[in-house]
CSV table of C-alpha atoms and ligand atoms in Angstrom, one decimal:
chain,number,residue,atom,x,y,z
A,13,MET,CA,-15.0,-4.5,-15.2
A,14,LYS,CA,-12.7,-1.6,-16.2
A,15,ILE,CA,-11.1,-0.5,-13.0
A,16,LEU,CA,-9.5,2.9,-12.4
A,17,VAL,CA,-6.6,2.2,-10.0
A,18,THR,CA,-5.0,5.2,-8.3
A,19,GLY,CA,-1.4,4.8,-7.1
A,20,GLY,CA,-0.9,1.7,-9.4
A,21,ALA,CA,2.9,2.4,-9.6
A,22,GLY,CA,3.3,2.0,-5.9
A,23,PHE,CA,4.1,-1.0,-3.8
A,24,ILE,CA,0.5,-2.3,-3.2
A,25,GLY,CA,-1.1,-0.7,-6.3
A,26,SER,CA,1.4,-2.5,-8.6
A,27,ALA,CA,0.6,-5.8,-6.8
A,28,VAL,CA,-3.1,-5.1,-7.4
A,29,ILE,CA,-2.5,-4.4,-11.1
A,30,ARG,CA,-0.3,-7.5,-11.6
A,31,TYR,CA,-3.1,-9.6,-9.9
A,32,LEU,CA,-5.9,-8.0,-12.0
A,33,ILE,CA,-4.1,-8.4,-15.3
A,34,ASN,CA,-2.6,-11.9,-14.6
A,35,GLU,CA,-5.4,-13.5,-12.7
A,36,THR,CA,-8.7,-11.9,-13.8
A,37,GLU,CA,-10.3,-10.6,-16.9
A,38,HIS,CA,-10.7,-7.1,-15.7
A,39,SER,CA,-9.1,-4.0,-17.4
A,40,VAL,CA,-7.1,-1.4,-15.6
A,41,VAL,CA,-6.5,2.3,-15.9
A,42,ASN,CA,-3.5,3.2,-13.7
A,43,VAL,CA,-3.7,6.8,-12.5
A,44,ASP,CA,-0.4,7.8,-10.9
A,45,LYS,CA,1.6,10.9,-10.4
A,46,LEU,CA,4.8,9.0,-10.2
A,47,THR,CA,6.2,10.5,-7.1
A,48,TYR,CA,9.5,9.1,-5.7
A,49,ALA,CA,7.4,6.1,-4.6
A,50,GLY,CA,5.9,5.4,-8.0
A,51,ASN,CA,7.9,3.0,-10.2
A,52,LEU,CA,6.4,1.7,-13.4
A,53,ALA,CA,9.1,-1.0,-13.5
A,54,SER,CA,7.1,-2.8,-10.7
A,55,LEU,CA,4.3,-3.6,-13.1
A,56,GLY,CA,6.6,-5.9,-15.3
A,57,GLN,CA,4.8,-7.6,-18.2
A,58,SER,CA,1.3,-6.6,-17.0
A,59,ALA,CA,1.9,-3.1,-18.3
A,60,GLU,CA,2.2,-4.6,-21.8
A,61,SER,CA,-1.3,-6.1,-21.7
A,62,PRO,CA,-4.0,-4.6,-24.0
A,63,ARG,CA,-6.2,-4.5,-20.8
A,64,TYR,CA,-3.8,-1.9,-19.2
A,65,ALA,CA,-3.7,1.9,-19.7
A,66,PHE,CA,-1.7,4.5,-17.9
A,67,GLU,CA,-2.4,8.2,-17.1
A,68,ARG,CA,0.1,10.3,-15.3
A,69,LEU,CA,-1.9,12.5,-13.1
A,70,ASP,CA,-2.1,14.1,-9.7
A,71,ILE,CA,-5.3,13.0,-8.0
A,72,ALA,CA,-5.7,16.6,-6.8
A,73,ASP,CA,-6.1,17.8,-10.5
A,74,ALA,CA,-9.8,18.0,-10.9
A,75,ASP,CA,-9.8,18.8,-14.7
A,76,GLY,CA,-7.3,16.0,-15.4
A,77,LEU,CA,-9.5,13.5,-13.4
A,78,ASN,CA,-12.7,14.6,-15.1
A,79,ALA,CA,-11.1,14.1,-18.5
A,80,THR,CA,-9.7,10.7,-17.4
A,81,PHE,CA,-13.2,9.5,-16.2
A,82,GLU,CA,-14.7,10.6,-19.5
A,83,ARG,CA,-12.0,9.0,-21.6
A,84,HIS,CA,-12.0,5.6,-19.9
A,85,ARG,CA,-15.5,5.4,-18.5
A,86,PRO,CA,-14.5,2.9,-15.7
A,87,ASP,CA,-16.9,0.6,-13.8
A,88,ALA,CA,-15.1,1.0,-10.5
A,89,VAL,CA,-12.3,3.0,-8.7
A,90,MET,CA,-9.7,1.4,-6.4
A,91,HIS,CA,-8.1,4.3,-4.6
A,92,LEU,CA,-4.6,3.5,-3.4
A,93,ALA,CA,-2.7,6.7,-4.3
A,94,ALA,CA,-1.3,8.2,-1.1
A,95,GLU,CA,1.8,9.5,0.6
A,96,SER,CA,2.5,6.5,2.7
A,97,HIS,CA,5.7,6.8,4.8
A,98,VAL,CA,5.2,7.8,8.4
A,99,ASP,CA,8.8,9.1,8.9
A,100,ARG,CA,8.4,11.4,5.8
A,101,SER,CA,5.1,12.6,7.2
A,102,ILE,CA,6.8,13.7,10.4
A,103,HIS,CA,9.5,15.7,8.5
A,104,GLY,CA,7.1,17.2,5.9
A,105,PRO,CA,3.3,16.8,6.4
A,106,ALA,CA,2.2,19.1,3.6
A,107,ASP,CA,2.4,16.4,0.8
A,108,PHE,CA,0.3,14.1,3.0
A,109,ILE,CA,-2.4,16.7,3.4
A,110,HIS,CA,-2.2,17.5,-0.3
A,111,THR,CA,-2.6,13.9,-1.6
A,112,ASN,CA,-4.3,12.0,1.2
A,113,LEU,CA,-6.9,14.7,2.1
A,114,VAL,CA,-7.2,17.2,-0.7
A,115,GLY,CA,-6.5,14.6,-3.4
A,116,THR,CA,-9.0,12.1,-2.0
A,117,GLY,CA,-11.6,14.9,-1.8
A,118,VAL,CA,-11.0,15.9,-5.5
A,119,LEU,CA,-11.1,12.3,-6.6
A,120,LEU,CA,-14.4,11.8,-4.7
A,121,GLU,CA,-15.9,14.8,-6.5
A,122,ALA,CA,-14.7,13.6,-9.9
A,123,ALA,CA,-16.1,10.1,-9.2
A,124,ARG,CA,-19.4,11.5,-8.0
A,125,ARG,CA,-19.9,13.7,-11.0
A,126,TYR,CA,-19.1,10.8,-13.3
A,127,PHE,CA,-21.3,8.4,-11.3
A,128,GLU,CA,-24.3,10.6,-11.2
A,129,ALA,CA,-24.3,10.9,-15.0
A,130,LEU,CA,-24.1,7.1,-15.6
A,131,PRO,CA,-27.1,5.2,-17.0
A,132,ALA,CA,-29.1,3.5,-14.2
A,133,ALA,CA,-27.7,0.0,-14.7
A,134,ARG,CA,-24.1,1.1,-14.7
A,135,ARG,CA,-24.7,3.4,-11.7
A,136,ALA,CA,-26.1,0.4,-9.8
A,137,ALA,CA,-22.9,-1.6,-10.4
A,138,PHE,CA,-20.4,1.3,-9.8
A,139,ARG,CA,-18.1,1.0,-6.8
A,140,PHE,CA,-15.6,3.4,-5.2
A,141,HIS,CA,-13.1,1.3,-3.1
A,142,HIS,CA,-11.0,3.3,-0.7
A,143,VAL,CA,-7.8,1.5,0.5
A,144,SER,CA,-6.7,2.6,4.0
A,145,THR,CA,-4.6,1.5,6.9
A,146,ASP,CA,-5.0,0.1,10.4
A,147,GLU,CA,-2.9,3.1,11.6
A,148,VAL,CA,-6.1,5.2,11.7
A,149,TYR,CA,-7.0,3.3,14.9
A,150,GLY,CA,-4.0,4.5,16.9
A,151,ASP,CA,-2.2,1.9,18.9
A,152,LEU,CA,-3.2,-0.9,21.3
A,153,ASP,CA,-2.1,-1.0,24.9
A,154,GLY,CA,-0.4,-4.3,25.9
A,155,PRO,CA,-0.5,-7.6,24.1
A,156,GLU,CA,-4.3,-8.1,24.2
A,157,GLY,CA,-7.0,-6.7,22.0
A,158,LEU,CA,-7.5,-6.3,18.3
A,159,PHE,CA,-8.7,-3.5,16.0
A,160,THR,CA,-12.2,-4.3,14.7
A,161,GLU,CA,-14.2,-2.3,12.2
A,162,GLU,CA,-15.9,-0.5,15.2
A,163,THR,CA,-12.7,0.6,16.9
A,164,PRO,CA,-12.8,4.4,17.3
A,165,TYR,CA,-10.3,6.4,15.2
A,166,ALA,CA,-7.3,7.8,17.2
A,167,PRO,CA,-4.5,8.4,14.7
A,168,SER,CA,-1.0,9.4,16.0
A,169,SER,CA,1.1,10.6,13.1
A,170,PRO,CA,0.5,13.1,10.3
A,171,TYR,CA,0.3,10.1,7.9
A,172,SER,CA,-2.3,8.2,9.9
A,173,ALA,CA,-4.3,11.4,10.6
A,174,SER,CA,-4.4,12.3,6.9
A,175,LYS,CA,-5.6,8.7,6.1
A,176,ALA,CA,-8.2,8.9,8.9
A,177,GLY,CA,-9.5,12.1,7.4
A,178,SER,CA,-9.7,10.5,3.9
A,179,ASP,CA,-11.7,7.6,5.4
A,180,HIS,CA,-14.1,10.1,6.9
A,181,LEU,CA,-14.5,11.9,3.5
A,182,VAL,CA,-15.2,8.6,1.7
A,183,ARG,CA,-17.9,7.6,4.2
A,184,ALA,CA,-19.4,11.1,4.0
A,185,TRP,CA,-19.7,10.9,0.2
A,186,HIS,CA,-21.6,7.7,0.7
A,187,ARG,CA,-23.9,9.0,3.4
A,188,THR,CA,-24.5,12.4,1.8
A,189,TYR,CA,-24.4,11.7,-1.9
A,190,GLY,CA,-25.1,8.0,-2.1
A,191,LEU,CA,-21.7,7.2,-3.7
A,192,PRO,CA,-21.4,3.4,-3.5
A,193,VAL,CA,-18.2,3.1,-1.4
A,194,LEU,CA,-16.2,0.3,0.2
A,195,VAL,CA,-13.5,0.9,2.7
A,196,THR,CA,-10.7,-1.4,3.7
A,197,ASN,CA,-8.2,-0.9,6.5
A,198,CYS,CA,-5.2,-3.2,6.3
A,199,SER,CA,-2.2,-4.0,8.5
A,200,ASN,CA,1.5,-3.6,7.5
A,201,ASN,CA,2.3,-5.1,4.1
A,202,TYR,CA,5.5,-6.7,3.0
A,203,GLY,CA,6.8,-8.5,-0.1
A,204,PRO,CA,8.5,-7.9,-3.5
A,205,PHE,CA,8.8,-4.4,-5.1
A,206,HIS,CA,8.7,-2.7,-1.6
A,207,PHE,CA,10.5,0.7,-1.6
A,208,PRO,CA,13.7,0.3,0.5
A,209,GLU,CA,12.8,3.1,2.9
A,210,LYS,CA,10.4,0.6,4.7
A,211,LEU,CA,11.6,-1.7,7.4
A,212,ILE,CA,11.8,-5.1,5.7
A,213,PRO,CA,13.5,-4.2,2.4
A,214,LEU,CA,15.7,-1.7,4.2
A,215,ILE,CA,17.0,-4.4,6.5
A,216,ILE,CA,17.6,-6.9,3.6
A,217,LEU,CA,19.5,-4.3,1.5
A,218,ASN,CA,21.5,-2.9,4.4
A,219,ALA,CA,22.5,-6.4,5.6
A,220,ARG,CA,23.7,-7.3,2.1
A,221,ALA,CA,25.8,-4.1,1.9
A,222,GLY,CA,27.2,-4.6,5.4
A,223,ARG,CA,25.5,-1.4,6.6
A,224,PRO,CA,24.0,-1.0,10.1
A,225,LEU,CA,20.5,-2.4,10.6
A,226,PRO,CA,18.6,0.4,12.3
A,227,VAL,CA,16.0,-0.6,15.0
A,228,TYR,CA,13.9,2.1,16.5
A,229,GLY,CA,13.9,2.4,20.4
A,230,ASP,CA,14.0,-1.1,22.0
A,231,GLY,CA,12.6,-2.8,18.8
A,232,GLY,CA,9.5,-3.9,20.9
A,233,GLN,CA,6.9,-2.3,18.6
A,234,VAL,CA,4.5,-4.9,17.4
A,235,ARG,CA,3.1,-5.0,13.8
A,236,ASP,CA,0.7,-7.4,12.2
A,237,TRP,CA,2.3,-8.4,8.8
A,238,LEU,CA,0.5,-9.3,5.6
A,239,TYR,CA,2.1,-10.5,2.4
A,240,VAL,CA,1.3,-7.9,-0.3
A,241,GLU,CA,-0.2,-10.5,-2.7
A,242,ASP,CA,-2.7,-11.6,-0.1
A,243,HIS,CA,-3.7,-8.0,0.3
A,244,ALA,CA,-4.2,-7.6,-3.4
A,245,ARG,CA,-6.5,-10.7,-3.5
A,246,ALA,CA,-8.4,-9.3,-0.5
A,247,LEU,CA,-8.9,-6.0,-2.2
A,248,VAL,CA,-10.2,-7.5,-5.4
A,249,ARG,CA,-12.5,-9.8,-3.4
A,250,VAL,CA,-14.0,-6.8,-1.5
A,251,LEU,CA,-14.5,-4.9,-4.7
A,252,GLU,CA,-16.3,-7.8,-6.4
A,253,ALA,CA,-18.4,-9.0,-3.4
A,254,GLY,CA,-18.2,-6.4,-0.6
A,255,GLU,CA,-21.4,-4.8,0.6
A,256,VAL,CA,-21.7,-1.1,-0.3
A,257,GLY,CA,-21.1,1.3,2.7
A,258,GLU,CA,-19.2,-1.4,4.6
A,259,THR,CA,-15.7,-1.4,6.1
A,260,TYR,CA,-13.5,-4.5,6.1
A,261,ASN,CA,-10.4,-4.9,8.2
A,262,ILE,CA,-7.6,-6.9,6.5
A,263,GLY,CA,-4.8,-8.6,8.4
A,264,GLY,CA,-2.5,-11.5,8.4
A,265,HIS,CA,-2.7,-12.8,12.0
A,266,ASN,CA,1.0,-12.3,12.1
A,267,GLU,CA,2.0,-10.2,15.0
A,268,HIS,CA,5.7,-9.7,15.5
A,269,ARG,CA,8.0,-7.3,17.3
A,270,ASN,CA,10.2,-5.3,15.0
A,271,LEU,CA,13.4,-6.7,16.5
A,272,GLU,CA,12.1,-10.2,15.9
A,273,VAL,CA,11.4,-9.3,12.3
A,274,VAL,CA,15.0,-8.0,11.9
A,275,GLU,CA,16.4,-11.2,13.5
A,276,ARG,CA,14.3,-13.4,11.3
A,277,ILE,CA,15.6,-11.6,8.2
A,278,CYS,CA,19.2,-12.1,9.4
A,279,ALA,CA,18.6,-15.8,9.9
A,280,LEU,CA,17.1,-16.2,6.4
A,281,LEU,CA,20.1,-14.3,5.0
A,282,GLU,CA,22.5,-16.6,6.8
A,283,GLU,CA,20.8,-19.5,5.0
A,284,LEU,CA,20.1,-17.9,1.5
A,285,ALA,CA,23.1,-15.5,1.2
A,286,PRO,CA,25.8,-17.2,3.4
A,287,THR,CA,28.7,-15.1,1.9
A,288,HIS,CA,28.9,-12.1,4.2
A,289,PRO,CA,30.0,-8.6,3.2
A,290,GLU,CA,33.7,-8.0,4.1
A,291,GLY,CA,34.3,-7.6,7.9
A,292,VAL,CA,30.9,-9.0,8.9
A,293,ALA,CA,30.8,-12.3,10.8
A,294,ARG,CA,27.0,-12.6,11.3
A,295,TYR,CA,24.3,-10.4,9.7
A,296,ALA,CA,22.8,-9.9,13.2
A,297,ASP,CA,26.0,-8.2,14.4
A,298,LEU,CA,24.9,-5.2,12.2
A,299,ILE,CA,21.8,-4.6,14.4
A,300,THR,CA,22.0,-1.0,15.7
A,301,TYR,CA,19.5,0.6,18.1
A,302,VAL,CA,18.5,4.2,17.0
A,303,THR,CA,16.4,6.9,18.7
A,304,ASP,CA,12.7,6.1,18.6
A,305,ARG,CA,10.4,7.8,16.2
A,306,PRO,CA,8.3,10.6,18.0
A,307,GLY,CA,4.8,9.4,18.7
A,308,HIS,CA,5.7,5.8,17.7
A,309,ASP,CA,2.7,3.5,18.1
A,310,ARG,CA,3.5,0.5,20.2
A,311,ARG,CA,1.2,-2.2,18.8
A,312,TYR,CA,-1.2,-2.7,15.9
A,313,ALA,CA,-3.2,-5.9,15.4
A,314,ILE,CA,-6.1,-6.5,13.2
A,315,ASP,CA,-9.2,-8.6,13.7
A,316,ALA,CA,-9.9,-9.9,10.2
A,317,GLU,CA,-12.8,-12.0,11.2
A,318,LYS,CA,-15.4,-10.1,9.2
A,319,ILE,CA,-13.8,-10.4,5.8
A,320,GLU,CA,-13.1,-14.1,6.4
A,321,ARG,CA,-16.7,-14.8,7.5
A,322,GLU,CA,-18.5,-12.6,5.0
A,323,LEU,CA,-16.3,-12.8,1.9
A,324,GLY,CA,-14.4,-16.1,2.5
A,325,TRP,CA,-10.9,-14.4,2.2
A,326,ARG,CA,-8.0,-15.8,4.2
A,327,PRO,CA,-4.2,-15.1,3.7
A,328,GLN,CA,-2.4,-17.8,1.8
A,329,GLU,CA,1.1,-17.0,3.1
A,330,SER,CA,2.3,-17.5,6.7
A,331,PHE,CA,4.9,-15.0,7.9
A,332,ASP,CA,7.6,-17.7,7.5
A,333,SER,CA,6.7,-18.5,3.9
A,334,GLY,CA,6.1,-14.8,2.9
A,335,LEU,CA,9.3,-13.6,4.5
A,336,ARG,CA,11.3,-16.3,2.8
A,337,LYS,CA,9.8,-15.4,-0.6
A,338,THR,CA,10.5,-11.7,0.1
A,339,VAL,CA,14.2,-12.2,1.1
A,340,ALA,CA,14.7,-14.5,-1.9
A,341,TRP,CA,13.1,-11.9,-4.2
A,342,TYR,CA,15.5,-9.2,-3.0
A,343,LEU,CA,18.4,-11.5,-3.5
A,344,ASN,CA,17.3,-12.2,-7.1
A,345,ASN,CA,16.2,-8.9,-8.5
A,346,ASP,CA,19.3,-6.8,-8.6
A,347,ASP,CA,18.0,-4.8,-11.7
A,348,TRP,CA,14.9,-3.5,-9.9
A,349,ILE,CA,16.9,-2.8,-6.7
A,350,ALA,CA,19.7,-1.0,-8.6
A,351,GLY,CA,17.1,1.1,-10.5
A,352,VAL,CA,15.6,2.2,-7.2
A,353,THR,CA,18.7,2.7,-5.1
A,354,SER,CA,20.6,4.6,-7.9
A,355,GLY,CA,17.6,6.7,-8.7
A,356,ALA,CA,17.7,5.5,-12.3
A,357,TYR,CA,13.9,4.9,-12.2
A,358,ARG,CA,13.4,8.6,-11.5
A,359,GLU,CA,15.6,9.7,-14.3
A,360,TRP,CA,13.7,7.3,-16.6
A,361,THR,CA,10.4,8.7,-15.4
A,362,GLU,CA,11.5,12.3,-16.0
A,363,ARG,CA,12.9,11.5,-19.4
A,364,GLN,CA,9.6,9.8,-20.3
A,365,TYR,CA,7.1,12.0,-18.6
A,366,GLY,CA,8.8,15.1,-17.3
A,367,ALA,CA,8.8,16.2,-13.6
A,368,PRO,CA,5.8,15.2,-11.5
A,369,PRO,CA,2.7,17.3,-12.3
A,370,GLY,CA,2.5,20.3,-10.0
A,371,SER,CA,6.0,19.8,-8.6
A,372,GLY,CA,7.5,22.9,-10.3
A,373,THR,CA,10.9,21.1,-10.3
A,374,PRO,CA,12.8,20.4,-13.6
B,412,NAD,N1,2.3,-0.2,2.8
B,412,NAD,C1,1.5,-0.6,3.8
B,412,NAD,O1,1.9,-1.4,4.6
B,412,NAD,C2,0.0,-0.2,3.8
B,412,NAD,C3,-0.8,-0.9,4.7
B,412,NAD,C4,-2.2,-0.5,4.7
B,412,NAD,C5,-2.7,0.4,3.8
B,412,NAD,N2,-1.8,1.0,3.0
B,412,NAD,C6,-2.4,2.0,2.0
B,412,NAD,O2,-2.3,1.4,0.7
B,412,NAD,C7,-2.1,2.4,-0.2
B,412,NAD,C8,-0.9,2.1,-1.1
B,412,NAD,O3,0.2,2.0,-0.2
B,412,NAD,P1,1.7,1.7,-0.8
B,412,NAD,O4,2.5,1.2,0.3
B,412,NAD,O5,1.6,1.0,-2.1
B,412,NAD,O6,2.2,3.2,-1.1
B,412,NAD,P2,3.4,3.7,-2.0
B,412,NAD,O7,3.9,4.9,-1.3
B,412,NAD,O8,4.3,2.5,-2.3
B,412,NAD,O9,2.7,4.1,-3.4
B,412,NAD,C9,1.9,5.2,-3.5
B,412,NAD,C10,1.6,5.5,-5.0
B,412,NAD,O10,0.8,6.7,-5.1
B,412,NAD,C11,1.3,7.6,-6.0
B,412,NAD,N3,0.9,8.9,-5.7
B,412,NAD,C12,1.3,9.6,-4.6
B,412,NAD,N4,0.7,10.8,-4.6
B,412,NAD,C13,-0.1,10.9,-5.7
B,412,NAD,C14,-0.9,11.9,-6.2
B,412,NAD,N5,-1.1,13.1,-5.6
B,412,NAD,N6,-1.6,11.6,-7.3
B,412,NAD,C15,-1.5,10.4,-8.0
B,412,NAD,N7,-0.7,9.4,-7.5
B,412,NAD,C16,0.0,9.7,-6.4
B,412,NAD,C17,2.8,7.4,-6.0
B,412,NAD,O11,3.4,7.8,-7.2
B,412,NAD,C18,2.9,5.8,-5.8
B,412,NAD,O12,2.9,5.2,-7.0
B,412,NAD,C19,-2.0,3.8,0.5
B,412,NAD,O13,-3.3,4.4,0.5
B,412,NAD,C20,-1.7,3.3,1.9
B,412,NAD,O14,-2.2,4.3,2.9
B,412,NAD,C21,-0.5,0.7,2.9
């Protein structure tokens, strides 16, 4: 297949592209606006493959998308482009509405227009895979219960509300227009190439620099963690074998309190990076409690039984093995980290491609 991947310069999209190029025969067209969260350096060698192409584009640009569909004539879309950071959505929801809602609507229309003009055999094989989050389900009360594919939507933040809206749009395009869609809702991802505004990379980098390790509220929020490469494999499995119109929840069976995650990272750093920053006796001494995020969901946990039963997917990494790999990766990839933390990747992007389309900034 030739797969049009949106958001392929992001954390999960780049893992999907690395997997598609390195482990399958599929071709990829990466459609990405390269916002602050998009970093082409995360693609590594896979971007040099003859099976890889890149289009810098805002998914809310209908003309640009129509031309891209015509130029590349893909067999499938994997839609990952999104504004994805909950804290940013609280401070500035407009970008989330633009990309997650308007952008998804524009992409659906471009895909529909292209799909409807395909010859019958290609139309029968075409797929539109929408990648979403478990945050659309809101939060769970207490330690019992899991999100299933039937759990009603109850999003709490502007981020999760915009993702919930995009899920509804995708299902409506299936029901109303017959677009052959697949939807996946996944739990929290972690792993290499994760932008350091998110909990796990933030804690690793702050600890190494001797900076405070911020923990929201009492640190008791529970998240279900999945190693990003397990997510990438699950997504490709759903694309290849999932039933049209179906939703699949993806999770790692790895529920942990945020404070416990921070403590585990500190313990791994004691082992893997025993030389502390000046003035720090133990990494865990840097843990600092900060005011909780407004509307902060307490617990997310995924029931991933359906994808396991129907498609035979299971995560390969445990939280112990995945977290160890992740900490080791951040200890050994100073170039990528320096490019991100210094902003050099943005300077490179702007030299190469100019400011993000539609941003109006130099
Ligand atoms: N990170 C998680 O834990 C997690 C969990 C479940 C689901 N998801 C979903 O997976 C998807 C990818 O998440 P991520 O963590 O890789 O996000 P990310 O923020 O790391 O990457 C998003 C990518 O989308 C691009 N993008 C943003 N706006 C765009 C636009 N208007 N047009 C084109 N490209 C645009 C960015 O440049 C970036 O490359 C998102 O849809 C997210 O909701 C994420």
